Amino acid sequence: MALSSNHLLGLYDIPVEDIRLILDTAKTFREVLERQIKKVPTLQGQTVLNLFFEASTRTRLSFELAEKRLSADTINFSKSGSSVQKGETFKDTVNNILSMKVDIIVVRHESAGVPQFLTRFTEAKIINAGDGRHEHPTQALLDIYSIEEKLGDLKGKKVCIVGDIAHSRVALSNIFALNKLGAKVSVCGPLTMIPLEIQKFGVKVYHNIDKAISENDVLNVLRIQLEREAGFSIPNLREYREYFGINTERIEKNNKDILILHPGPINRGIELSSDVADGPYQIILDQVTNGVAIRMAILYLLGTKN
Ligand code: CP
């Protein structure tokens, strides 16, 4: 089987069969990661450019490791320290790197639409590693893989995305994919952090975190994104923690069997208390491990596609 597109730009218009293919392929690569020699020759001879215009720890390292596990050659670009700082344009930067012969570009950019823009002037296969507030498809796929690893098929499972939905690319990608896979999706947060017409995407809205905890199987808790103006949506962080912060007392009062995810990085003591961030309900580091397998699957499926 093959993916229907040469790129992974987002999960809004991807067929559900493609999502299942990526999740199933990731299972095979997850097993490779448990072997003593965690490497396969699949992408030998292919060159991957990691084009990062925005900060990243997990996504960038995870992609780089996935590329190395598949035996691809990798080159890494970050905005800081590059000639962008001398005034070189985005397009000139990319065209110069591409003339070194690149097959796949993994791109993160602060502006929505940059991965799509790249498809207009390059022959390379494009993977979106997060574009502005738009989408972060590989994060949503690793979230979904991690939920299914613990709870089985998502169909009918109740998944609530908590926090700063308005500024979040992770939320949108999760909503699109969870809906396609038959989960019951909701969001929870202050009125100012929930987009006005979010219900059009088929999600339920909570403004009460205790109710969200008691009625859902999974909470995917997002970071308050102070760098994306989230600070203007709430009076202060102390108040956010008081009304929406997840702590053990709150979980145990409402629902003992809940599964907690967080894409990272965490604002410890704000959206998650430290006892939850390190405690028995969360699978945060499992998400990171599964992220390598998901990214291997996507690189493999695109890299071997004609
Ligand atoms: N979850 C995530 O995208 O983390 P990074 O910003 O560290 O890549």
PDB file of C-alpha atoms in Angstrom, residues 58 223 262 264-269 271-272 277 284:
ATOM      1  CA  ARG A  58      11.426  16.794  20.433  1.00  0.00           C
ATOM      2  CA  ARG A 223       1.075  24.110  26.812  1.00  0.00           C
ATOM      3  CA  HIS A 262       1.102  16.341  26.782  1.00  0.00           C
ATOM      4  CA  GLY A 264       5.717  19.045  25.459  1.00  0.00           C
ATOM      5  CA  PRO A 265       7.394  21.221  26.396  1.00  0.00           C
ATOM      6  CA  ILE A 266       5.491  21.355  29.718  1.00  0.00           C
ATOM      7  CA  ASN A 267       5.008  24.478  31.794  1.00  0.00           C
ATOM      8  CA  ARG A 268       5.431  22.561  35.052  1.00  0.00           C
ATOM      9  CA  GLY A 269       3.093  23.778  37.767  1.00  0.00           C
ATOM     10  CA  GLU A 271      -1.129  23.233  32.982  1.00  0.00           C
ATOM     11  CA  LEU A 272       0.174  20.118  34.776  1.00  0.00           C
ATOM     12  CA  ALA A 277       3.694  15.230  34.909  1.00  0.00           C
ATOM     13  CA  ILE A 284       4.421  11.761  28.105  1.00  0.00           C
TER      14      ILE A 284
END
